[in-house]
C-alpha cells in the first residue's frame, strides 16, 4: 500500500507541475534531469511499478523495489526526452501581410469601382477581414463574390480581383 501512495503522490506532483510550472520557476532547479516533471514521473513509475511487482506478480519486496527503480529510471529518461522534444519542436513561421498575396476569399461588403469595401480571407488558418479595392479600372464586386488577393497595400488593405477573372487570365 505504501508504494501505491508513493505513486499517487508522484501523480499529484506531476499534475501540480503541469498546472503551476511558471509559479515554480526560480524555486526548483531548471535542469532537465532534475526537473519536477521528471522526478514526478520517476515517483509514479517507482510507486506503481513496485506495487504491481510486489502485490500482483508476487515478487519479494526487495526485488520489487529493484524492478520499480529500473522502471523509474526509464520513466524519468522518457520524461526528459519528451520535454526536450517539445522544447525543440519546429513551428511554422509567423504569418505576415505578404502571406496574403494569392489568398482566396469572399467580398463581405460590396466594393464599388474606384472605392473600397471589405473581404474575408484566411491567413494562418484564421479568418481575417481586410479593406479591399479592385484597382483604378476594376469592376464593382458584389457581396459574396469570390476573390483572389493580387497585391498587398498594407497589413489591412489589399487589392483584389474576381476569382473567375484571375483564373481565366492564367
Coordinates of N, CA and C in Angstrom, one line a residue:
X1 N 0.8 -1.2 0.0 CA 0.0 0.0 0.0 C 0.9 1.3 0.0
X2 N 2.0 1.2 0.7 CA 2.9 2.4 0.7 C 3.4 2.8 -0.6
X3 N 3.6 1.8 -1.5 CA 4.1 2.1 -2.8 C 3.1 2.7 -3.7
X4 N 1.8 2.3 -3.5 CA 0.7 3.0 -4.2 C 0.6 4.5 -3.8
X5 N 0.8 4.7 -2.5 CA 0.8 6.1 -2.0 C 1.9 6.9 -2.7
X6 N 3.1 6.3 -2.8 CA 4.2 7.0 -3.4 C 3.9 7.3 -4.9
X7 N 3.3 6.4 -5.6 CA 2.8 6.6 -6.9 C 1.8 7.7 -7.0
X8 N 0.8 7.7 -6.1 CA -0.2 8.7 -6.1 C 0.4 10.1 -5.8
X9 N 1.3 10.2 -4.9 CA 2.0 11.5 -4.6 C 2.7 11.9 -5.9
X10 N 3.4 11.0 -6.5 CA 4.1 11.4 -7.8 C 3.1 11.9 -8.8
X11 N 2.0 11.2 -9.0 CA 1.0 11.7 -9.9 C 0.4 13.1 -9.6
X12 N 0.3 13.3 -8.3 CA -0.2 14.7 -7.8 C 0.9 15.7 -8.1
X13 N 2.2 15.4 -7.9 CA 3.3 16.3 -8.2 C 3.3 16.6 -9.7
X14 N 3.1 15.5 -10.5 CA 3.1 15.7 -12.0 C 2.0 16.7 -12.4
X15 N 0.8 16.5 -11.9 CA -0.3 17.3 -12.2 C 0.0 18.8 -11.7
X16 N 0.5 18.9 -10.5 CA 0.9 20.2 -10.0 C 1.9 20.9 -10.8
X17 N 2.9 20.2 -11.3 CA 3.9 20.8 -12.1 C 3.4 21.2 -13.5
X18 N 2.4 20.5 -14.0 CA 1.8 20.9 -15.3 C 1.0 22.1 -15.2
X19 N 0.3 22.3 -14.0 CA -0.6 23.4 -13.8 C 0.2 24.7 -13.4
X20 N 1.1 24.5 -12.5 CA 1.8 25.6 -11.8 C 3.3 25.7 -12.2
X21 N 3.7 25.3 -13.4 CA 5.1 25.3 -13.8 C 5.7 26.7 -13.7
X22 N 5.0 27.7 -14.2 CA 5.5 29.1 -14.2 C 5.7 29.6 -12.8
X23 N 4.9 29.2 -11.9 CA 5.0 29.7 -10.5 C 6.3 29.1 -9.8
X24 N 6.7 27.9 -10.2 CA 7.8 27.3 -9.6 C 9.2 27.7 -10.2
X25 N 9.1 28.5 -11.3 CA 10.4 29.0 -11.9 C 11.2 29.7 -10.9
X26 N 12.5 29.4 -10.7 CA 13.4 30.0 -9.8 C 13.4 29.3 -8.4
X27 N 12.4 28.6 -8.1 CA 12.3 27.9 -6.8 C 13.0 26.5 -6.9
X28 N 12.6 25.8 -8.0 CA 13.2 24.5 -8.3 C 14.3 24.5 -9.3
X29 N 15.2 23.6 -9.4 CA 16.2 23.6 -10.4 C 15.6 23.5 -11.8
X30 N 16.3 24.2 -12.8 CA 15.8 24.2 -14.1 C 16.4 23.1 -15.0
X31 N 17.2 22.2 -14.5 CA 17.8 21.2 -15.3 C 16.8 20.2 -15.8
X32 N 17.1 19.5 -16.9 CA 16.1 18.6 -17.5 C 16.0 17.3 -16.6
X33 N 17.1 16.8 -16.1 CA 17.1 15.6 -15.4 C 16.4 15.7 -14.0
X34 N 16.7 16.9 -13.4 CA 16.1 17.0 -12.0 C 15.0 18.0 -12.0
X35 N 14.2 18.1 -13.1 CA 13.0 18.9 -13.2 C 11.9 18.2 -12.4
X36 N 10.9 19.0 -12.0 CA 9.8 18.4 -11.2 C 9.1 17.4 -12.0
X37 N 8.8 17.6 -13.3 CA 8.1 16.6 -14.1 C 8.9 15.2 -14.2
X38 N 10.2 15.3 -14.3 CA 11.0 14.1 -14.4 C 11.0 13.4 -13.1
X39 N 11.1 14.1 -12.0 CA 11.1 13.5 -10.6 C 9.7 12.9 -10.4
X40 N 8.7 13.6 -10.7 CA 7.3 13.1 -10.5 C 7.1 11.8 -11.4
X41 N 7.5 11.8 -12.6 CA 7.4 10.6 -13.4 C 8.1 9.5 -12.8
X42 N 9.3 9.7 -12.3 CA 10.0 8.6 -11.7 C 9.3 8.1 -10.4
X43 N 8.7 9.0 -9.6 CA 8.0 8.6 -8.4 C 6.7 7.8 -8.8
X44 N 6.0 8.2 -9.8 CA 4.8 7.4 -10.3 C 5.3 6.0 -10.7
X45 N 6.3 6.0 -11.6 CA 6.8 4.7 -12.1 C 7.3 3.8 -10.9
X46 N 8.1 4.4 -10.0 CA 8.6 3.6 -8.9 C 7.5 3.1 -8.0
X47 N 6.6 4.0 -7.6 CA 5.5 3.6 -6.7 C 4.6 2.5 -7.3
X48 N 4.0 2.8 -8.5 CA 3.1 1.9 -9.1 C 3.8 0.6 -9.6
X49 N 5.0 0.8 -10.2 CA 5.8 -0.4 -10.6 C 6.1 -1.3 -9.5
X50 N 6.6 -0.8 -8.4 CA 6.9 -1.6 -7.2 C 5.6 -2.3 -6.7
X51 N 4.5 -1.6 -6.6 CA 3.3 -2.2 -6.1 C 2.8 -3.3 -7.0
X52 N 2.9 -3.1 -8.3 CA 2.5 -4.2 -9.3 C 3.4 -5.4 -9.1
X53 N 4.7 -5.1 -9.1 CA 5.6 -6.3 -9.0 C 5.5 -7.0 -7.7
X54 N 5.2 -6.3 -6.6 CA 5.1 -6.9 -5.3 C 3.7 -7.6 -5.1
X55 N 2.6 -6.8 -5.3 CA 1.3 -7.3 -5.0 C 0.7 -8.2 -6.1
X56 N 0.9 -7.8 -7.3 CA 0.2 -8.5 -8.4 C 1.0 -9.7 -8.9
X57 N 2.3 -9.5 -9.0 CA 3.2 -10.6 -9.5 C 3.7 -11.5 -8.4
X58 N 3.9 -10.9 -7.2 CA 4.3 -11.7 -6.1 C 5.8 -11.7 -5.8
X59 N 6.5 -10.8 -6.4 CA 8.0 -10.8 -6.1 C 8.2 -10.3 -4.7
X60 N 9.3 -10.7 -4.1 CA 9.7 -10.2 -2.8 C 9.9 -8.7 -2.8
X61 N 9.7 -8.0 -1.7 CA 9.7 -6.5 -1.7 C 11.1 -6.0 -2.2
X62 N 12.2 -6.6 -1.8 CA 13.5 -6.1 -2.3 C 13.6 -6.2 -3.8
X63 N 13.2 -7.3 -4.4 CA 13.2 -7.5 -5.9 C 12.2 -6.5 -6.5
X64 N 11.1 -6.3 -5.9 CA 10.1 -5.4 -6.5 C 10.6 -4.0 -6.5
X65 N 11.3 -3.6 -5.4 CA 11.9 -2.2 -5.3 C 12.9 -2.1 -6.4
X66 N 13.7 -3.1 -6.6 CA 14.7 -3.0 -7.7 C 14.1 -2.9 -9.0
X67 N 13.1 -3.6 -9.3 CA 12.3 -3.5 -10.6 C 11.6 -2.2 -10.7
X68 N 11.1 -1.7 -9.6 CA 10.4 -0.4 -9.6 C 11.4 0.8 -9.8
X69 N 12.7 0.6 -9.3 CA 13.7 1.6 -9.5 C 14.1 1.6 -11.0
X70 N 14.2 0.4 -11.6 CA 14.5 0.3 -13.0 C 13.4 1.0 -13.9
X71 N 12.2 0.8 -13.6 CA 11.1 1.4 -14.3 C 11.1 2.9 -14.1
X72 N 11.5 3.3 -12.9 CA 11.5 4.8 -12.6 C 12.6 5.5 -13.4
X73 N 13.7 4.8 -13.6 CA 14.8 5.4 -14.4 C 14.3 5.5 -15.9
X74 N 13.7 4.5 -16.4 CA 13.2 4.5 -17.7 C 12.1 5.6 -17.9
X75 N 11.2 5.8 -16.9 CA 10.2 6.8 -16.9 C 10.8 8.2 -16.9
X76 N 11.8 8.4 -16.0 CA 12.5 9.7 -15.9 C 13.2 10.1 -17.2
X77 N 13.9 9.1 -17.8 CA 14.6 9.4 -19.1 C 13.5 9.7 -20.2
X78 N 12.4 9.0 -20.2 CA 11.4 9.3 -21.1 C 10.8 10.6 -20.9
X79 N 10.6 11.1 -19.7 CA 10.1 12.4 -19.4 C 11.0 13.5 -19.9
X80 N 12.3 13.3 -19.7 CA 13.4 14.2 -20.1 C 13.4 14.3 -21.6
X81 N 13.4 13.2 -22.3 CA 13.4 13.2 -23.7 C 12.1 13.8 -24.3
X82 N 11.0 13.6 -23.7 CA 9.7 14.1 -24.2 C 9.7 15.7 -24.0
X83 N 10.3 16.1 -22.9 CA 10.3 17.6 -22.7 C 11.3 18.3 -23.6
X84 N 12.4 17.6 -23.9 CA 13.4 18.2 -24.8 C 12.8 18.2 -26.2
X85 N 12.1 17.2 -26.6 CA 11.5 17.1 -27.9 C 10.4 18.2 -28.1
X86 N 9.7 18.5 -27.0 CA 8.6 19.5 -27.1 C 9.3 20.9 -27.1
X87 N 10.4 21.1 -26.4 CA 11.0 22.4 -26.4 C 11.7 22.7 -27.7
X88 N 12.3 21.7 -28.3 CA 13.0 21.8 -29.6 C 12.1 21.7 -30.8
X89 N 10.8 21.5 -30.7 CA 9.9 21.3 -31.8 C 9.9 22.5 -32.7
X90 N 10.0 22.2 -34.0 CA 9.9 23.2 -35.0 C 8.4 23.7 -35.1
X91 N 8.3 25.0 -35.4 CA 7.0 25.6 -35.6 C 6.9 26.3 -36.9
X92 N 5.7 26.5 -37.4 CA 5.6 27.3 -38.6 C 6.0 28.8 -38.3
X93 N 6.4 29.4 -39.4 CA 6.7 30.8 -39.3 C 5.5 31.6 -39.0
X94 N 5.6 32.8 -38.3 CA 4.5 33.7 -38.1 C 4.1 34.3 -39.4
X95 N 2.7 34.2 -39.7 CA 2.3 34.8 -40.9 C 2.5 36.3 -40.9
X96 N 2.8 36.8 -42.1 CA 3.0 38.2 -42.4 C 2.0 38.7 -43.4
X97 N 1.9 40.0 -43.6 CA 1.0 40.5 -44.6 C 1.3 40.1 -46.0
X98 N 2.6 39.7 -46.3 CA 2.9 39.2 -47.6 C 2.3 37.9 -47.9
X99 N 2.0 37.1 -46.8 CA 1.3 35.8 -47.0 C -0.1 36.0 -47.5
X100 N -0.6 37.2 -47.5 CA -2.0 37.4 -48.1 C -2.0 37.3 -49.6
X101 N -0.8 37.6 -50.2 CA -0.8 37.6 -51.7 C -1.2 36.2 -52.2
X102 N -2.2 36.2 -53.1 CA -2.7 34.9 -53.6 C -3.8 34.3 -52.8
X103 N -4.2 34.9 -51.7 CA -5.2 34.3 -50.8 C -6.6 34.4 -51.4
X104 N -7.4 33.4 -51.3 CA -8.7 33.4 -51.8 C -9.7 33.8 -50.6
X105 N -10.8 34.4 -51.0 CA -11.7 34.9 -50.0 C -13.0 35.3 -50.7
X106 N -13.8 36.0 -49.9 CA -15.2 36.5 -50.4 C -15.3 37.9 -50.0
X107 N -16.1 38.6 -50.8 CA -16.5 40.0 -50.5 C -17.5 40.0 -49.5
X108 N -17.4 40.7 -48.4 CA -18.4 40.8 -47.3 C -19.1 42.1 -47.3
X109 N -18.4 43.2 -47.8 CA -19.1 44.5 -48.0 C -18.7 44.9 -49.5
X110 N -19.7 45.2 -50.2 CA -19.6 45.5 -51.7 C -18.4 46.4 -51.9
X111 N -17.7 46.2 -53.0 CA -16.5 47.0 -53.4 C -16.9 47.7 -54.7
X112 N -17.4 49.0 -54.6 CA -17.7 49.8 -55.8 C -16.5 50.1 -56.6
X113 N -16.6 50.2 -57.9 CA -15.5 50.6 -58.8 C -14.8 51.9 -58.3
X114 N -13.5 51.8 -58.1 CA -12.8 53.0 -57.7 C -12.9 53.3 -56.2
X115 N -13.5 52.5 -55.4 CA -13.7 52.7 -54.0 C -13.3 51.5 -53.2
X116 N -13.6 51.4 -51.9 CA -13.2 50.3 -51.1 C -14.4 49.6 -50.5
X117 N -14.1 48.4 -50.2 CA -15.1 47.5 -49.5 C -14.4 46.6 -48.5
X118 N -15.0 45.5 -48.2 CA -14.3 44.6 -47.3 C -14.4 43.2 -47.8
X119 N -13.3 42.4 -47.6 CA -13.2 41.0 -47.9 C -12.8 40.2 -46.7
X120 N -13.2 38.9 -46.7 CA -12.8 38.0 -45.7 C -11.9 36.9 -46.3
X121 N -10.7 36.8 -45.9 CA -9.7 35.8 -46.3 C -9.2 35.0 -45.2
X122 N -8.5 33.9 -45.4 CA -7.9 33.1 -44.3 C -6.4 33.3 -44.4
X123 N -5.9 33.6 -43.2 CA -4.4 33.7 -43.1 C -4.0 32.9 -41.9
X124 N -3.1 32.0 -42.1 CA -2.7 31.1 -41.0 C -3.8 30.3 -40.4
X125 N -4.8 30.0 -41.3 CA -6.0 29.2 -40.8 C -7.1 30.0 -40.1
X126 N -6.8 31.3 -39.9 CA -7.8 32.2 -39.2 C -8.5 33.1 -40.2
X127 N -9.8 33.4 -40.0 CA -10.4 34.4 -40.9 C -9.9 35.8 -40.6
X128 N -9.6 36.6 -41.6 CA -9.1 37.9 -41.5 C -9.9 38.9 -42.4
X129 N -10.5 39.9 -41.8 CA -11.3 40.9 -42.5 C -10.4 42.0 -42.9
X130 N -10.4 42.4 -44.2 CA -9.5 43.4 -44.8 C -10.3 44.4 -45.6
X131 N -9.7 45.6 -45.6 CA -10.2 46.6 -46.6 C -9.7 46.2 -47.9
X132 N -10.6 46.3 -48.9 CA -10.2 45.9 -50.3 C -10.6 46.9 -51.3
X133 N -9.8 46.9 -52.4 CA -10.2 47.7 -53.6 C -9.9 46.9 -54.8
X134 N -10.5 47.3 -56.0 CA -10.3 46.5 -57.2 C -9.4 47.1 -58.2
X135 N -8.7 48.2 -57.8 CA -7.8 48.9 -58.7 C -8.5 50.0 -59.4
X136 N -7.8 50.9 -60.1 CA -8.4 52.1 -60.7 C -9.4 51.8 -61.7
X137 N -9.3 50.7 -62.5 CA -10.3 50.4 -63.5 C -11.0 49.1 -63.2
X138 N -11.0 48.7 -62.0 CA -11.6 47.4 -61.6 C -13.1 47.5 -61.6
X139 N -13.8 46.3 -61.7 CA -15.3 46.3 -61.6 C -15.8 46.4 -60.2
X140 N -17.1 46.7 -60.1 CA -17.8 46.6 -58.8 C -17.9 45.2 -58.4
X141 N -17.6 44.8 -57.2 CA -17.7 43.4 -56.7 C -18.8 43.4 -55.7
X142 N -19.8 42.6 -55.9 CA -20.9 42.4 -55.0 C -20.6 41.5 -53.9
X143 N -21.4 41.7 -52.8 CA -21.2 40.8 -51.6 C -21.3 39.4 -52.0
X144 N -20.4 38.5 -51.5 CA -20.4 37.1 -51.8 C -19.5 36.7 -53.0
X145 N -19.0 37.7 -53.8 CA -18.2 37.4 -54.9 C -16.9 36.7 -54.4
X146 N -16.4 35.6 -55.0 CA -15.2 35.0 -54.7 C -14.0 35.9 -55.3
X147 N -13.0 36.1 -54.5 CA -11.9 37.0 -54.9 C -10.6 36.3 -54.7
X148 N -9.5 36.9 -55.3 CA -8.1 36.5 -55.1 C -7.4 37.8 -54.8
X149 N -6.5 37.8 -53.7 CA -5.7 39.0 -53.4 C -4.6 39.0 -54.4
X150 N -4.5 40.2 -55.2 CA -3.5 40.3 -56.2 C -2.3 41.2 -55.8
X151 N -2.5 42.1 -54.8 CA -1.4 42.8 -54.2 C -1.8 43.3 -52.8
X152 N -0.8 43.5 -52.0 CA -0.9 43.9 -50.6 C -0.4 45.3 -50.4
X153 N -1.4 46.2 -50.1 CA -1.0 47.6 -49.9 C -0.5 47.8 -48.5
X154 N -1.1 47.2 -47.5 CA -0.6 47.3 -46.1 C -1.1 46.1 -45.4
X155 N -0.9 46.0 -44.1 CA -1.4 44.8 -43.3 C -2.9 44.7 -43.2
X156 N -3.6 45.8 -43.6 CA -5.1 45.8 -43.5 C -5.7 46.1 -44.8
X157 N -5.0 46.4 -45.9 CA -5.6 46.8 -47.2 C -4.9 46.1 -48.3
X158 N -5.8 45.5 -49.2 CA -5.4 44.7 -50.3 C -6.1 45.1 -51.6
X159 N -5.5 44.7 -52.7 CA -6.2 44.9 -54.0 C -6.6 43.5 -54.4
X160 N -7.9 43.3 -54.8 CA -8.4 42.0 -55.2 C -8.9 42.0 -56.6
X161 N -9.1 40.8 -57.1 CA -9.6 40.6 -58.4 C -10.6 39.4 -58.3
X162 N -11.7 39.5 -59.1 CA -12.7 38.3 -59.0 C -11.9 37.0 -59.3
X163 N -12.2 36.0 -58.6 CA -11.5 34.7 -58.8 C -11.7 34.2 -60.2
X164 N -12.9 34.4 -60.8 CA -13.1 33.9 -62.1 C -12.2 34.6 -63.1
X165 N -12.1 35.9 -63.0 CA -11.2 36.7 -63.9 C -9.7 36.3 -63.7
X166 N -9.3 36.1 -62.4 CA -8.0 35.7 -62.1 C -7.6 34.4 -62.7
X167 N -8.4 33.4 -62.6 CA -8.1 32.1 -63.1 C -8.3 32.0 -64.6
X168 N -9.1 32.9 -65.2 CA -9.3 32.9 -66.7 C -8.1 33.5 -67.3
X169 N -7.4 34.5 -66.6 CA -6.3 35.2 -67.2 C -5.1 34.2 -67.2
X170 N -5.1 33.2 -66.3 CA -4.0 32.2 -66.4 C -2.8 32.7 -65.8

